[in-house]
mmCIF file of N, CA and C in Angstrom:
data_model
loop_
_atom_site.group_PDB
_atom_site.id
_atom_site.type_symbol
_atom_site.label_atom_id
_atom_site.label_comp_id
_atom_site.label_asym_id
_atom_site.label_seq_id
_atom_site.Cartn_x
_atom_site.Cartn_y
_atom_site.Cartn_z
ATOM 1 N N ILE F 3 7.714 4.441 3.448
ATOM 2 C CA ILE F 3 7.178 4.842 4.735
ATOM 3 C C ILE F 3 7.418 3.680 5.778
ATOM 4 N N THR F 4 7.320 2.463 5.280
ATOM 5 C CA THR F 4 7.461 1.352 6.233
ATOM 6 C C THR F 4 8.862 1.148 6.728
ATOM 7 N N LEU F 5 9.843 1.751 6.022
ATOM 8 C CA LEU F 5 11.228 1.587 6.459
ATOM 9 C C LEU F 5 11.473 2.218 7.839
ATOM 10 N N GLN F 6 10.714 3.217 8.226
ATOM 11 C CA GLN F 6 10.881 3.865 9.508
ATOM 12 C C GLN F 6 9.907 3.323 10.572
ATOM 13 N N GLU F 7 9.125 2.325 10.244
ATOM 14 C CA GLU F 7 8.169 1.741 11.170
ATOM 15 C C GLU F 7 8.634 0.366 11.561
ATOM 16 N N TYR F 8 9.002 0.141 12.816
ATOM 17 C CA TYR F 8 9.549 -1.079 13.270
ATOM 18 C C TYR F 8 8.605 -2.227 13.171
ATOM 19 N N ASP F 9 7.318 -1.967 13.257
ATOM 20 C CA ASP F 9 6.298 -3.049 13.148
ATOM 21 C C ASP F 9 6.327 -3.784 11.826
ATOM 22 N N TYR F 10 6.841 -3.148 10.782
ATOM 23 C CA TYR F 10 6.859 -3.754 9.449
ATOM 24 C C TYR F 10 8.138 -4.547 9.218
ATOM 25 N N ALA F 11 9.110 -4.455 10.144
ATOM 26 C CA ALA F 11 10.391 -5.186 9.982
ATOM 27 C C ALA F 11 10.220 -6.694 9.983
ATOM 28 N N ARG F 12 9.190 -7.149 10.655
ATOM 29 C CA ARG F 12 9.017 -8.611 10.753
ATOM 30 C C ARG F 12 8.247 -9.190 9.515
ATOM 31 N N GLU F 13 7.761 -8.321 8.653
ATOM 32 C CA GLU F 13 7.064 -8.803 7.409
ATOM 33 C C GLU F 13 8.174 -9.176 6.370
ATOM 34 N N SER F 14 7.863 -10.213 5.610
ATOM 35 C CA SER F 14 8.813 -10.598 4.577
ATOM 36 C C SER F 14 8.741 -9.503 3.463
ATOM 37 N N PRO F 15 9.900 -9.205 2.899
ATOM 38 C CA PRO F 15 9.912 -8.174 1.840
ATOM 39 C C PRO F 15 8.972 -8.516 0.706
ATOM 40 N N SER F 16 8.874 -9.776 0.316
ATOM 41 C CA SER F 16 7.996 -10.139 -0.818
ATOM 42 C C SER F 16 6.536 -9.914 -0.493
ATOM 43 N N LYS F 17 6.171 -10.228 0.717
ATOM 44 C CA LYS F 17 4.754 -10.004 1.170
ATOM 45 C C LYS F 17 4.469 -8.533 1.279
ATOM 46 N N LEU F 18 5.420 -7.747 1.757
ATOM 47 C CA LEU F 18 5.219 -6.328 1.869
ATOM 48 C C LEU F 18 5.064 -5.649 0.447
ATOM 49 N N ALA F 19 5.910 -6.112 -0.461
ATOM 50 C CA ALA F 19 5.816 -5.590 -1.836
ATOM 51 C C ALA F 19 4.530 -5.974 -2.483
ATOM 52 N N ALA F 20 4.090 -7.220 -2.281
ATOM 53 C CA ALA F 20 2.824 -7.654 -2.888
ATOM 54 C C ALA F 20 1.618 -6.884 -2.294
ATOM 55 N N SER F 21 1.684 -6.665 -1.004
ATOM 56 C CA SER F 21 0.616 -5.890 -0.336
ATOM 57 C C SER F 21 0.567 -4.449 -0.828
ATOM 58 N N CYS F 22 1.715 -3.881 -1.021
ATOM 59 C CA CYS F 22 1.801 -2.488 -1.533
ATOM 60 C C CYS F 22 1.192 -2.454 -2.946
ATOM 61 N N LEU F 23 1.510 -3.443 -3.763
ATOM 62 C CA LEU F 23 0.960 -3.515 -5.103
ATOM 63 C C LEU F 23 -0.548 -3.654 -5.055
ATOM 64 N N LEU F 24 -1.086 -4.557 -4.225
ATOM 65 C CA LEU F 24 -2.500 -4.697 -4.145
ATOM 66 C C LEU F 24 -3.157 -3.401 -3.660
ATOM 67 N N LEU F 25 -2.579 -2.711 -2.711
ATOM 68 C CA LEU F 25 -3.142 -1.496 -2.246
ATOM 69 C C LEU F 25 -3.150 -0.441 -3.387
ATOM 70 N N ALA F 26 -2.065 -0.363 -4.101
ATOM 71 C CA ALA F 26 -1.968 0.597 -5.202
ATOM 72 C C ALA F 26 -2.984 0.303 -6.277
ATOM 73 N N LEU F 27 -3.162 -0.985 -6.633
ATOM 74 C CA LEU F 27 -4.130 -1.387 -7.626
ATOM 75 C C LEU F 27 -5.557 -0.997 -7.189
ATOM 76 N N THR F 28 -5.790 -1.210 -5.893
ATOM 77 C CA THR F 28 -7.105 -0.873 -5.301
ATOM 78 C C THR F 28 -7.310 0.635 -5.275
ATOM 79 N N MET F 29 -6.356 1.389 -4.849
ATOM 80 C CA MET F 29 -6.454 2.786 -4.755
ATOM 81 C C MET F 29 -6.708 3.479 -6.091
ATOM 82 N N LYS F 30 -6.062 2.926 -7.106
ATOM 83 C CA LYS F 30 -6.181 3.512 -8.462
ATOM 84 C C LYS F 30 -7.312 2.835 -9.269
ATOM 85 N N ASN F 31 -8.019 1.915 -8.635
ATOM 86 C CA ASN F 31 -9.139 1.220 -9.274
ATOM 87 C C ASN F 31 -8.666 0.554 -10.591
ATOM 88 N N LEU F 32 -7.567 -0.120 -10.499
ATOM 89 C CA LEU F 32 -6.979 -0.817 -11.673
ATOM 90 C C LEU F 32 -7.243 -2.304 -11.682
ATOM 91 N N GLY F 33 -8.131 -2.772 -10.897
ATOM 92 C CA GLY F 33 -8.419 -4.201 -10.863
ATOM 93 C C GLY F 33 -7.910 -4.806 -9.576
ATOM 94 N N GLY F 34 -8.153 -6.067 -9.448
ATOM 95 C CA GLY F 34 -7.756 -6.761 -8.240
ATOM 96 C C GLY F 34 -6.568 -7.635 -8.449
ATOM 97 N N TRP F 35 -6.478 -8.597 -7.537
ATOM 98 C CA TRP F 35 -5.348 -9.565 -7.540
ATOM 99 C C TRP F 35 -5.683 -10.611 -8.521
ATOM 100 N N THR F 36 -4.959 -10.704 -9.622
ATOM 101 C CA THR F 36 -5.235 -11.653 -10.675
ATOM 102 C C THR F 36 -4.563 -13.007 -10.369
ATOM 103 N N PRO F 37 -4.998 -14.078 -11.025
ATOM 104 C CA PRO F 37 -4.324 -15.355 -10.900
ATOM 105 C C PRO F 37 -2.863 -15.266 -11.264
ATOM 106 N N THR F 38 -2.509 -14.482 -12.239
ATOM 107 C CA THR F 38 -1.089 -14.285 -12.635
ATOM 108 C C THR F 38 -0.300 -13.683 -11.473
ATOM 109 N N LEU F 39 -0.841 -12.633 -10.841
ATOM 110 C CA LEU F 39 -0.160 -12.005 -9.701
ATOM 111 C C LEU F 39 -0.003 -13.022 -8.537
ATOM 112 N N GLU F 40 -1.061 -13.770 -8.329
ATOM 113 C CA GLU F 40 -0.987 -14.812 -7.281
ATOM 114 C C GLU F 40 0.038 -15.832 -7.563
ATOM 115 N N TYR F 41 0.130 -16.306 -8.811
ATOM 116 C CA TYR F 41 1.063 -17.318 -9.191
ATOM 117 C C TYR F 41 2.516 -16.880 -8.982
ATOM 118 N N TYR F 42 2.806 -15.638 -9.539
ATOM 119 C CA TYR F 42 4.189 -15.157 -9.491
ATOM 120 C C TYR F 42 4.622 -14.638 -8.110
ATOM 121 N N SER F 43 3.681 -14.122 -7.317
ATOM 122 C CA SER F 43 4.033 -13.616 -5.990
ATOM 123 C C SER F 43 4.029 -14.748 -4.930
ATOM 124 N N GLY F 44 3.166 -15.736 -5.180
ATOM 125 C CA GLY F 44 3.017 -16.790 -4.239
ATOM 126 C C GLY F 44 2.009 -16.490 -3.082
ATOM 127 N N TYR F 45 1.325 -15.347 -3.231
ATOM 128 C CA TYR F 45 0.357 -14.941 -2.222
ATOM 129 C C TYR F 45 -1.016 -14.794 -2.801
ATOM 130 N N SER F 46 -1.983 -15.281 -2.099
ATOM 131 C CA SER F 46 -3.382 -15.027 -2.505
ATOM 132 C C SER F 46 -3.808 -13.728 -1.953
ATOM 133 N N ALA F 47 -4.872 -13.195 -2.503
ATOM 134 C CA ALA F 47 -5.353 -11.843 -2.068
ATOM 135 C C ALA F 47 -5.739 -11.937 -0.562
ATOM 136 N N GLN F 48 -6.316 -13.078 -0.161
ATOM 137 C CA GLN F 48 -6.691 -13.217 1.247
ATOM 138 C C GLN F 48 -5.463 -13.178 2.199
ATOM 139 N N ASP F 49 -4.329 -13.690 1.706
ATOM 140 C CA ASP F 49 -3.127 -13.644 2.512
ATOM 141 C C ASP F 49 -2.680 -12.235 2.748
ATOM 142 N N LEU F 50 -2.961 -11.362 1.815
ATOM 143 C CA LEU F 50 -2.456 -9.962 1.825
ATOM 144 C C LEU F 50 -3.408 -8.960 2.516
ATOM 145 N N HIS F 51 -4.689 -9.335 2.655
ATOM 146 C CA HIS F 51 -5.658 -8.382 3.193
ATOM 147 C C HIS F 51 -5.263 -7.725 4.495
ATOM 148 N N PRO F 52 -4.819 -8.432 5.509
ATOM 149 C CA PRO F 52 -4.485 -7.764 6.773
ATOM 150 C C PRO F 52 -3.353 -6.752 6.636
ATOM 151 N N LEU F 53 -2.339 -7.100 5.866
ATOM 152 C CA LEU F 53 -1.222 -6.162 5.674
ATOM 153 C C LEU F 53 -1.641 -4.965 4.804
ATOM 154 N N VAL F 54 -2.476 -5.185 3.844
ATOM 155 C CA VAL F 54 -2.974 -4.041 3.005
ATOM 156 C C VAL F 54 -3.712 -3.050 3.894
ATOM 157 N N LYS F 55 -4.527 -3.527 4.779
ATOM 158 C CA LYS F 55 -5.303 -2.685 5.700
ATOM 159 C C LYS F 55 -4.345 -1.926 6.604
ATOM 160 N N ARG F 56 -3.328 -2.586 7.106
ATOM 161 C CA ARG F 56 -2.327 -1.894 7.969
ATOM 162 C C ARG F 56 -1.591 -0.820 7.190
ATOM 163 N N LEU F 57 -1.254 -1.118 5.930
ATOM 164 C CA LEU F 57 -0.528 -0.151 5.111
ATOM 165 C C LEU F 57 -1.440 1.093 4.842
ATOM 166 N N ASN F 58 -2.699 0.867 4.560
ATOM 167 C CA ASN F 58 -3.606 1.986 4.326
ATOM 168 C C ASN F 58 -3.772 2.828 5.625
ATOM 169 N N PHE F 59 -3.816 2.173 6.758
ATOM 170 C CA PHE F 59 -3.900 2.872 8.026
ATOM 171 C C PHE F 59 -2.650 3.703 8.222
ATOM 172 N N LEU F 60 -1.473 3.125 7.873
ATOM 173 C CA LEU F 60 -0.231 3.867 8.000
ATOM 174 C C LEU F 60 -0.267 5.130 7.128
ATOM 175 N N LEU F 61 -0.755 4.987 5.928
ATOM 176 C CA LEU F 61 -0.903 6.153 5.000
ATOM 177 C C LEU F 61 -1.839 7.205 5.561
ATOM 178 N N THR F 62 -2.894 6.755 6.218
ATOM 179 C CA THR F 62 -3.923 7.602 6.750
ATOM 180 C C THR F 62 -3.413 8.394 7.962
ATOM 181 N N TYR F 63 -2.670 7.772 8.829
ATOM 182 C CA TYR F 63 -2.292 8.402 10.104
ATOM 183 C C TYR F 63 -0.784 8.642 10.219
ATOM 184 N N GLN F 64 -0.075 8.806 9.088
ATOM 185 C CA GLN F 64 1.338 9.096 9.153
ATOM 186 C C GLN F 64 1.571 10.557 9.593
ATOM 187 N N PRO F 65 2.627 10.754 10.403
ATOM 188 C CA PRO F 65 2.919 12.158 10.775
ATOM 189 C C PRO F 65 3.384 12.919 9.559
ATOM 190 N N ARG F 66 2.899 14.114 9.351
ATOM 191 C CA ARG F 66 3.199 14.905 8.150
ATOM 192 C C ARG F 66 4.556 15.576 8.277
ATOM 193 N N ASP F 67 5.143 15.617 9.475
ATOM 194 C CA ASP F 67 6.423 16.259 9.594
ATOM 195 C C ASP F 67 7.623 15.369 9.286
ATOM 196 N N LYS F 68 7.339 14.055 9.054
ATOM 197 C CA LYS F 68 8.454 13.124 8.698
ATOM 198 C C LYS F 68 8.498 12.955 7.172
ATOM 199 N N LEU F 69 9.659 12.638 6.693
ATOM 200 C CA LEU F 69 9.843 12.311 5.321
ATOM 201 C C LEU F 69 9.427 13.382 4.318
ATOM 202 N N ASN F 70 9.665 14.612 4.679
ATOM 203 C CA ASN F 70 9.219 15.701 3.744
ATOM 204 C C ASN F 70 9.961 15.678 2.403
ATOM 205 N N THR F 71 11.246 15.272 2.417
ATOM 206 C CA THR F 71 11.970 15.249 1.162
ATOM 207 C C THR F 71 11.437 14.153 0.272
ATOM 208 N N VAL F 72 11.132 12.978 0.824
ATOM 209 C CA VAL F 72 10.539 11.884 0.039
ATOM 210 C C VAL F 72 9.164 12.276 -0.497
ATOM 211 N N ARG F 73 8.378 12.908 0.362
ATOM 212 C CA ARG F 73 7.013 13.326 -0.034
ATOM 213 C C ARG F 73 7.144 14.340 -1.221
ATOM 214 N N SER F 74 8.111 15.261 -1.103
ATOM 215 C CA SER F 74 8.310 16.241 -2.114
ATOM 216 C C SER F 74 8.696 15.577 -3.482
ATOM 217 N N LYS F 75 9.641 14.650 -3.363
ATOM 218 C CA LYS F 75 10.111 13.983 -4.562
ATOM 219 C C LYS F 75 8.980 13.232 -5.275
ATOM 220 N N TYR F 76 8.208 12.513 -4.495
ATOM 221 C CA TYR F 76 7.148 11.682 -5.136
ATOM 222 C C TYR F 76 5.815 12.480 -5.415
ATOM 223 N N SER F 77 5.903 13.787 -5.182
ATOM 224 C CA SER F 77 4.749 14.668 -5.522
ATOM 225 C C SER F 77 4.987 15.239 -6.898
ATOM 226 N N HIS F 78 6.131 14.962 -7.502
ATOM 227 C CA HIS F 78 6.445 15.478 -8.830
ATOM 228 C C HIS F 78 5.784 14.662 -9.901
ATOM 229 N N ARG F 79 5.526 15.304 -11.020
ATOM 230 C CA ARG F 79 4.855 14.693 -12.184
ATOM 231 C C ARG F 79 5.611 13.501 -12.719
ATOM 232 N N VAL F 80 6.942 13.562 -12.647
ATOM 233 C CA VAL F 80 7.785 12.453 -13.113
ATOM 234 C C VAL F 80 7.413 11.153 -12.412
ATOM 235 N N PHE F 81 7.079 11.239 -11.156
ATOM 236 C CA PHE F 81 6.675 10.057 -10.369
ATOM 237 C C PHE F 81 5.206 9.906 -10.249
ATOM 238 N N PHE F 82 4.469 10.475 -11.200
ATOM 239 C CA PHE F 82 3.016 10.397 -11.267
ATOM 240 C C PHE F 82 2.291 10.946 -10.011
ATOM 241 N N GLU F 83 2.976 11.808 -9.244
ATOM 242 C CA GLU F 83 2.381 12.454 -8.109
ATOM 243 C C GLU F 83 1.786 11.456 -7.115
ATOM 244 N N VAL F 84 2.373 10.384 -6.939
ATOM 245 C CA VAL F 84 1.786 9.329 -6.033
ATOM 246 C C VAL F 84 1.721 9.757 -4.576
ATOM 247 N N ALA F 85 2.581 10.702 -4.173
ATOM 248 C CA ALA F 85 2.537 11.195 -2.747
ATOM 249 C C ALA F 85 1.300 12.030 -2.556
ATOM 250 N N LYS F 86 0.645 12.479 -3.562
ATOM 251 C CA LYS F 86 -0.532 13.319 -3.443
ATOM 252 C C LYS F 86 -1.808 12.495 -3.338
ATOM 253 N N LEU F 87 -1.738 11.197 -3.600
ATOM 254 C CA LEU F 87 -2.935 10.346 -3.541
ATOM 255 C C LEU F 87 -3.428 10.261 -2.119
ATOM 256 N N ALA F 88 -4.758 10.355 -1.962
ATOM 257 C CA ALA F 88 -5.342 10.252 -0.652
ATOM 258 C C ALA F 88 -5.472 8.798 -0.295
ATOM 259 N N PRO F 89 -5.293 8.428 0.963
ATOM 260 C CA PRO F 89 -5.511 7.032 1.377
ATOM 261 C C PRO F 89 -6.983 6.694 1.148
ATOM 262 N N MET F 90 -7.277 5.434 1.028
ATOM 263 C CA MET F 90 -8.662 4.979 0.878
ATOM 264 C C MET F 90 -9.385 4.969 2.217
ATOM 265 N N ASP F 91 -10.622 5.263 2.115
ATOM 266 C CA ASP F 91 -11.491 5.122 3.289
ATOM 267 C C ASP F 91 -11.476 3.632 3.652
ATOM 268 N N MET F 92 -11.389 3.348 4.961
ATOM 269 C CA MET F 92 -11.230 1.975 5.396
ATOM 270 C C MET F 92 -12.417 1.088 5.010
ATOM 271 N N LEU F 93 -13.597 1.687 5.056
ATOM 272 C CA LEU F 93 -14.795 0.876 4.650
ATOM 273 C C LEU F 93 -14.795 0.558 3.171
ATOM 274 N N LYS F 94 -14.402 1.535 2.340
ATOM 275 C CA LYS F 94 -14.314 1.290 0.897
ATOM 276 C C LYS F 94 -13.241 0.257 0.618
ATOM 277 N N LEU F 95 -12.127 0.374 1.346
ATOM 278 C CA LEU F 95 -11.034 -0.610 1.136
ATOM 279 C C LEU F 95 -11.497 -1.999 1.474
ATOM 280 N N GLU F 96 -12.182 -2.158 2.603
ATOM 281 C CA GLU F 96 -12.703 -3.440 3.035
ATOM 282 C C GLU F 96 -13.639 -4.021 1.950
ATOM 283 N N LYS F 97 -14.511 -3.168 1.430
ATOM 284 C CA LYS F 97 -15.425 -3.649 0.393
ATOM 285 C C LYS F 97 -14.683 -4.062 -0.864
ATOM 286 N N ALA F 98 -13.675 -3.264 -1.259
ATOM 287 C CA ALA F 98 -12.912 -3.577 -2.471
ATOM 288 C C ALA F 98 -12.113 -4.877 -2.284
ATOM 289 N N LEU F 99 -11.599 -5.101 -1.106
ATOM 290 C CA LEU F 99 -10.789 -6.263 -0.816
ATOM 291 C C LEU F 99 -11.639 -7.563 -0.816
ATOM 292 N N THR F 100 -12.863 -7.449 -0.355
ATOM 293 C CA THR F 100 -13.695 -8.621 -0.304
ATOM 294 C C THR F 100 -14.163 -9.051 -1.717
ATOM 295 N N SER F 101 -14.139 -8.088 -2.626
ATOM 296 C CA SER F 101 -14.534 -8.394 -4.010
ATOM 297 C C SER F 101 -13.397 -8.980 -4.852
ATOM 298 N N CYS F 102 -12.126 -8.964 -4.351
ATOM 299 C CA CYS F 102 -11.089 -9.507 -5.162
ATOM 300 C C CYS F 102 -10.622 -10.848 -4.594
#
């Protein structure tokens, strides 16, 4: 989704990937940002919080008429139906991020 949003072009790819991973971990309630993830990514959870919030906002307010083929592909069971996941409530996300 971020590939079509110019605002995300200035973010480093590694930081964007790390933020996506943290958001996914939080959305699926699979734990937080571990010391191992921090070591190998080079980012602390606090470094990623603003970008994670922006990504969740993008998921919440994305136009539904764009990227229908991608959404259809990732709605399939083979890809764990990730396109069907609902974005997190911003208050719940904030609470989850402060605990990691």
